[in-house]
Amino acid sequence: MQKISIYAIHKEKADDYTVLEKHYSKLISRFASFSDISVYSKKIDSAQKQEASHAQDAYTNALSSYLNGYNIILDPLGRSVDSHQFSQILDRSEPINFFIGGAFGFSESFKKKAHLKLNLGQLTMNHRLAKIVLIEQIYRGFTILNNHPYHK
């Protein structure tokens, strides 16, 4: 069974986004082992109150240990794909890890460690909403790969 993980820089809290995250996570579990991991620490909080490079370094330090398998980072300058192209990205045997940065994005050194930089469109959205869009697209991608009617 395919293994998919999302690592996102944000505080873990129950809110309106949580309902959708859990809903789509459950749907994905039909097709893959799915983990949704929030990463946040006092170091990240402190670094975000300084300059962007400090925050980016804190994100890199917090996420580097999760760089295994096929690594995809969300980046506004990344590749744009449609849902069918996205489904092909999911069609691999190795674990897939998605990374969502904090408010200051990722450092260039972290970006270089990714196999793919992906954007979710030209619109700016908050990180929690971007995660919902990503989770829904993961589910949609698996329905495309499995010829399930959801994607039509």
XYZ file of N, CA and C in Angstrom:
456
model
N 0.854 -1.184 0.000
C 0.000 0.000 0.000
C 0.897 1.244 0.000
N 0.544 2.195 -0.838
C 1.291 3.450 -0.939
C 1.287 4.183 0.396
N 2.404 4.841 0.717
C 2.504 5.625 1.948
C 2.656 7.099 1.565
N 1.738 7.922 2.084
C 1.739 9.364 1.819
C 1.792 10.092 3.154
N 2.680 11.078 3.249
C 2.768 11.899 4.459
C 2.799 13.371 4.073
N 2.135 14.182 4.887
C 2.208 15.640 4.756
C 2.828 16.165 6.040
N 3.857 16.983 5.878
C 4.504 17.652 7.000
C 4.292 19.144 6.802
N 3.607 19.764 7.749
C 3.259 21.177 7.605
C 3.694 21.960 8.834
N 4.268 23.124 8.580
C 4.660 24.016 9.662
C 3.428 24.795 10.095
N 2.843 24.363 11.193
C 1.771 25.124 11.835
C 1.446 24.505 13.175
N 0.841 25.293 14.028
C 0.452 24.803 15.350
C -0.687 23.812 15.201
N -0.616 22.752 15.973
C -1.696 21.765 15.996
C -2.854 22.338 16.809
N -4.004 22.458 16.182
C -5.182 22.929 16.903
C -6.430 22.447 16.185
N -7.468 22.224 16.947
C -8.744 21.804 16.368
C -9.518 23.052 15.983
N -9.908 23.110 14.717
C -10.684 24.246 14.222
C -11.510 23.778 13.025
N -12.073 24.704 12.290
C -12.926 24.335 11.157
C -12.170 23.547 10.082
N -10.878 23.785 9.926
C -10.094 23.045 8.938
C -9.969 21.570 9.321
N -9.925 21.302 10.604
C -9.713 19.944 11.105
C -10.773 18.980 10.590
N -12.008 19.417 10.508
C -13.103 18.569 10.035
C -12.825 18.088 8.607
N -12.430 19.009 7.738
C -12.136 18.628 6.350
C -10.877 17.775 6.256
N -9.857 18.104 7.042
C -8.636 17.296 7.040
C -8.955 15.843 7.408
N -9.738 15.657 8.438
C -10.093 14.302 8.875
C -10.971 13.594 7.844
N -11.896 14.332 7.251
C -12.789 13.752 6.243
C -11.982 13.189 5.073
N -11.129 14.020 4.479
C -10.368 13.557 3.321
C -9.297 12.544 3.709
N -8.743 12.671 4.907
C -7.762 11.680 5.371
C -8.391 10.294 5.429
N -9.611 10.232 5.932
C -10.323 8.947 6.004
C -10.577 8.390 4.601
N -10.963 9.260 3.667
C -11.202 8.794 2.296
C -9.916 8.284 1.645
N -8.804 8.968 1.885
C -7.515 8.550 1.324
C -7.121 7.181 1.856
N -7.478 6.894 3.105
C -7.046 5.639 3.733
C -7.555 4.397 2.998
N -8.528 4.551 2.110
C -8.964 3.424 1.272
C -7.878 3.018 0.278
N -7.045 4.000 -0.077
C -6.065 3.797 -1.146
C -4.615 3.779 -0.664
N -4.344 4.393 0.489
C -2.960 4.551 0.928
C -2.897 4.718 2.437
N -1.731 4.455 2.967
C -1.447 4.790 4.359
C -1.146 6.293 4.367
N -1.882 7.048 5.174
C -1.789 8.511 5.118
C -1.498 9.089 6.496
N -0.518 9.993 6.543
C -0.168 10.701 7.775
C -0.189 12.195 7.510
N -0.763 12.927 8.445
C -0.834 14.383 8.379
C -0.178 14.897 9.660
N 1.038 15.435 9.531
C 1.831 15.789 10.701
C 2.083 17.295 10.747
N 1.655 17.910 11.832
C 1.927 19.327 12.072
C 3.241 19.428 12.830
N 4.098 20.332 12.370
C 5.402 20.512 12.982
C 5.495 21.956 13.455
N 5.704 22.125 14.752
C 5.835 23.479 15.304
C 6.573 23.368 16.630
N 7.383 24.359 16.934
C 8.154 24.336 18.176
C 8.404 25.764 18.649
N 8.948 25.875 19.831
C 9.308 27.193 20.359
C 10.386 27.836 19.480
N 11.292 27.011 18.935
C 12.339 27.539 18.054
C 11.730 28.158 16.798
N 10.745 27.490 16.225
C 10.072 28.023 15.041
C 9.333 29.301 15.397
N 8.617 29.280 16.493
C 7.869 30.460 16.934
C 8.804 31.649 17.120
N 9.908 31.431 17.791
C 10.883 32.499 18.033
C 11.509 32.981 16.725
N 11.884 32.060 15.857
C 12.529 32.417 14.583
C 11.598 33.223 13.687
N 10.303 32.922 13.724
C 9.350 33.651 12.883
C 9.188 35.103 13.325
N 9.599 35.415 14.536
C 9.528 36.792 15.030
C 10.784 37.576 14.661
N 11.734 36.889 14.037
C 12.973 37.515 13.591
C 12.880 37.727 12.084
N 13.945 37.546 11.389
C 13.912 37.732 9.932
C 13.619 36.422 9.210
N 13.271 36.538 7.941
C 12.846 35.381 7.149
C 13.881 34.260 7.146
N 15.154 34.597 7.015
C 16.183 33.552 6.946
C 16.230 32.717 8.230
N 15.992 33.333 9.386
C 15.963 32.585 10.644
C 14.787 31.610 10.648
N 13.644 32.083 10.205
C 12.460 31.220 10.148
C 12.696 30.062 9.181
N 13.241 30.347 8.014
C 13.504 29.295 7.030
C 14.486 28.264 7.577
N 15.508 28.721 8.291
C 16.456 27.789 8.908
C 15.756 26.909 9.944
N 14.861 27.509 10.718
C 14.116 26.737 11.722
C 13.231 25.691 11.049
N 12.598 26.056 9.923
C 11.769 25.088 9.185
C 12.639 23.934 8.682
N 13.803 24.280 8.120
C 14.708 23.265 7.591
C 15.141 22.314 8.702
N 15.528 22.869 9.843
C 15.954 22.031 10.968
C 14.829 21.116 11.443
N 13.606 21.620 11.454
C 12.468 20.828 11.933
C 12.051 19.740 10.946
N 12.263 19.968 9.653
C 11.732 19.048 8.641
C 12.768 18.133 7.987
N 14.034 18.445 8.100
C 15.064 17.684 7.377
C 15.048 16.190 7.671
N 14.735 15.819 8.896
C 14.749 14.391 9.236
C 13.640 13.608 8.525
N 12.673 14.309 7.955
C 11.566 13.641 7.251
C 11.822 13.499 5.748
N 12.972 13.948 5.286
C 13.299 13.869 3.864
C 13.760 12.458 3.516
N 12.801 11.607 3.227
C 13.097 10.246 2.771
C 12.000 9.864 1.801
N 12.281 8.974 0.896
C 11.294 8.659 -0.129
C 11.310 9.727 -1.208
N 10.159 9.990 -1.799
C 10.007 10.988 -2.850
C 9.463 12.260 -2.193
N 10.242 13.333 -2.227
C 9.935 14.546 -1.479
C 9.428 15.660 -2.383
N 8.259 16.185 -2.029
C 7.598 17.241 -2.797
C 7.356 18.418 -1.861
N 7.816 19.593 -2.272
C 7.531 20.774 -1.465
C 6.558 21.673 -2.210
N 5.676 22.288 -1.458
C 4.788 23.282 -2.046
C 5.553 24.590 -2.111
N 5.567 25.185 -3.303
C 6.339 26.394 -3.546
C 5.606 27.205 -4.604
N 5.384 28.491 -4.355
C 4.675 29.318 -5.346
C 5.332 29.317 -6.725
N 6.634 29.069 -6.783
C 7.335 29.040 -8.062
C 7.494 27.625 -8.607
N 6.848 26.678 -7.965
C 6.941 25.286 -8.389
C 6.112 24.999 -9.625
N 6.153 23.750 -10.034
C 5.464 23.276 -11.232
C 3.951 23.259 -11.011
N 3.219 23.690 -12.009
C 1.758 23.605 -11.997
C 1.339 22.343 -12.734
N 0.391 21.626 -12.158
C -0.130 20.418 -12.800
C -1.641 20.403 -12.662
N -2.299 19.672 -13.563
C -3.731 19.462 -13.392
C -3.925 18.182 -12.572
N -5.166 17.852 -12.270
C -5.437 16.713 -11.390
C -4.972 15.386 -11.976
N -5.056 15.216 -13.298
C -4.602 13.970 -13.918
C -3.081 13.854 -13.846
N -2.383 14.961 -14.075
C -0.926 14.942 -13.942
C -0.528 14.689 -12.484
N -1.274 15.289 -11.567
C -0.999 15.084 -10.145
C -1.172 13.610 -9.777
N -2.191 12.955 -10.332
C -2.417 11.540 -10.011
C -1.219 10.689 -10.436
N -0.560 11.067 -11.527
C 0.608 10.315 -11.992
C 1.780 10.450 -11.015
N 1.861 11.590 -10.334
C 2.891 11.788 -9.314
C 2.685 10.795 -8.168
N 1.434 10.491 -7.862
C 1.117 9.570 -6.767
C 1.351 8.105 -7.125
N 1.495 7.828 -8.402
C 1.606 6.452 -8.883
C 3.069 5.987 -8.840
N 3.561 5.796 -7.635
C 4.942 5.336 -7.461
C 4.993 4.373 -6.282
N 6.038 3.591 -6.212
C 6.131 2.578 -5.164
C 6.774 3.102 -3.880
N 7.581 4.132 -3.978
C 8.252 4.652 -2.782
C 7.332 5.586 -2.001
N 7.574 5.764 -0.708
C 6.773 6.709 0.079
C 6.882 8.126 -0.492
N 5.795 8.873 -0.401
C 5.764 10.255 -0.886
C 5.541 11.172 0.307
N 6.398 12.191 0.395
C 6.307 13.173 1.465
C 6.053 14.553 0.866
N 5.010 15.211 1.346
C 4.708 16.581 0.949
C 5.103 17.504 2.104
N 5.680 18.651 1.764
C 6.116 19.615 2.762
C 5.469 20.967 2.503
N 4.843 21.507 3.551
C 4.229 22.833 3.491
C 4.981 23.698 4.486
N 5.616 24.750 3.998
C 6.427 25.610 4.854
C 5.594 26.552 5.689
N 6.284 27.327 6.459
C 5.637 28.345 7.274
C 5.468 29.627 6.485
N 5.233 30.697 7.189
C 4.922 31.993 6.581
C 6.034 32.512 5.672
N 7.267 32.075 5.892
C 8.392 32.594 5.118
C 8.869 31.630 4.033
N 8.151 30.552 3.823
C 8.532 29.603 2.777
C 9.786 28.837 3.144
N 10.358 28.174 2.162
C 11.537 27.340 2.388
C 12.803 28.022 1.898
N 13.908 27.682 2.532
C 15.214 28.160 2.084
C 15.572 27.469 0.765
N 16.468 28.084 0.022
C 16.918 27.483 -1.238
C 17.595 26.139 -0.984
N 18.318 26.013 0.121
C 18.988 24.741 0.419
C 17.973 23.618 0.658
N 16.865 23.938 1.317
C 15.828 22.915 1.527
C 15.153 22.579 0.202
N 14.870 23.589 -0.608
C 14.221 23.354 -1.906
C 15.050 22.419 -2.779
N 16.369 22.529 -2.691
C 17.250 21.688 -3.513
C 17.165 20.214 -3.126
N 16.699 19.934 -1.922
C 16.591 18.549 -1.462
C 15.310 17.874 -1.949
N 14.418 18.637 -2.532
C 13.144 18.087 -3.008
C 13.303 17.475 -4.393
N 12.532 16.436 -4.640
C 12.476 15.847 -5.979
C 11.589 16.681 -6.894
N 10.605 17.345 -6.285
C 9.654 18.135 -7.062
C 9.194 19.320 -6.232
N 9.128 20.471 -6.889
C 8.525 21.663 -6.296
C 7.200 21.859 -7.020
N 6.133 21.964 -6.267
C 4.787 21.983 -6.823
C 4.043 23.201 -6.317
N 3.268 23.846 -7.192
C 2.394 24.913 -6.703
C 0.947 24.490 -6.885
N 0.104 25.054 -6.067
C -1.322 24.727 -6.108
C -2.116 25.780 -6.860
N -1.435 26.631 -7.596
C -2.100 27.684 -8.352
C -1.503 29.040 -8.027
N -1.943 30.039 -8.746
C -1.393 31.370 -8.600
C -1.993 32.157 -7.433
N -3.093 31.680 -6.893
C -3.712 32.387 -5.775
C -2.917 32.155 -4.494
N -2.870 33.172 -3.660
C -2.257 33.026 -2.343
C -3.332 32.561 -1.369
N -2.996 31.559 -0.572
C -3.946 31.076 0.436
C -3.186 30.757 1.708
N -3.887 30.740 2.823
C -3.197 30.417 4.073
C -2.775 28.951 4.062
N -1.845 28.625 4.940
C -1.245 27.293 4.922
C -2.232 26.180 5.235
N -3.163 26.443 6.124
C -4.150 25.411 6.459
C -5.066 25.144 5.269
N -5.470 26.196 4.565
C -6.313 26.011 3.395
C -5.537 25.303 2.281
N -4.272 25.659 2.113
C -3.433 24.971 1.123
C -3.350 23.481 1.446
N -3.268 23.166 2.726
C -3.205 21.753 3.119
C -4.509 21.038 2.778
N -5.640 21.688 2.985
C -6.934 21.093 2.620
C -6.981 20.827 1.115
N -6.558 21.804 0.331
C -6.547 21.638 -1.131
C -5.642 20.461 -1.503
N -4.472 20.389 -0.899
C -3.550 19.294 -1.184
C -4.156 17.941 -0.811
N -4.748 17.846 0.372
C -5.336 16.574 0.805
C -6.473 16.158 -0.134
N -7.300 17.116 -0.531
C -8.386 16.785 -1.463
C -7.813 16.306 -2.786
N -6.755 16.936 -3.262
C -6.151 16.524 -4.533
C -5.480 15.155 -4.429
N -4.950 14.835 -3.278
C -4.401 13.484 -3.079
C -5.528 12.464 -3.211
N -6.649 12.734 -2.553
C -7.790 11.827 -2.681
C -8.258 11.754 -4.142
N -8.413 12.903 -4.772
C -8.834 12.946 -6.179
C -7.852 12.162 -7.048
N -6.563 12.331 -6.793
C -5.548 11.614 -7.572
C -5.698 10.108 -7.462
N -5.955 9.624 -6.259
C -6.149 8.182 -6.089
C -7.435 7.706 -6.748
N -8.479 8.535 -6.750
C -9.708 8.111 -7.435
C -9.481 8.054 -8.939
N -8.664 8.945 -9.465
C -8.328 8.897 -10.896
C -7.560 7.612 -11.196
N -6.555 7.323 -10.381
C -5.739 6.119 -10.604
C -6.553 4.833 -10.497
N -7.606 4.876 -9.675
C -8.423 3.681 -9.438
C -9.757 3.715 -10.168
N -9.905 4.652 -11.097
C -11.116 4.772 -11.914
C -12.386 4.849 -11.057
N -12.301 5.568 -9.985
C -13.431 5.807 -9.084
C -14.186 7.027 -9.614
N -15.501 7.062 -9.542
C -16.277 8.155 -10.148
C -16.137 9.532 -9.474
N -15.518 9.639 -8.315
C -15.418 10.933 -7.617
C -14.825 12.018 -8.506
N -13.813 11.684 -9.292
C -13.082 12.700 -10.057
C -13.813 13.213 -11.285
N -14.960 12.650 -11.616
C -15.655 13.066 -12.833
C -16.605 14.205 -12.581
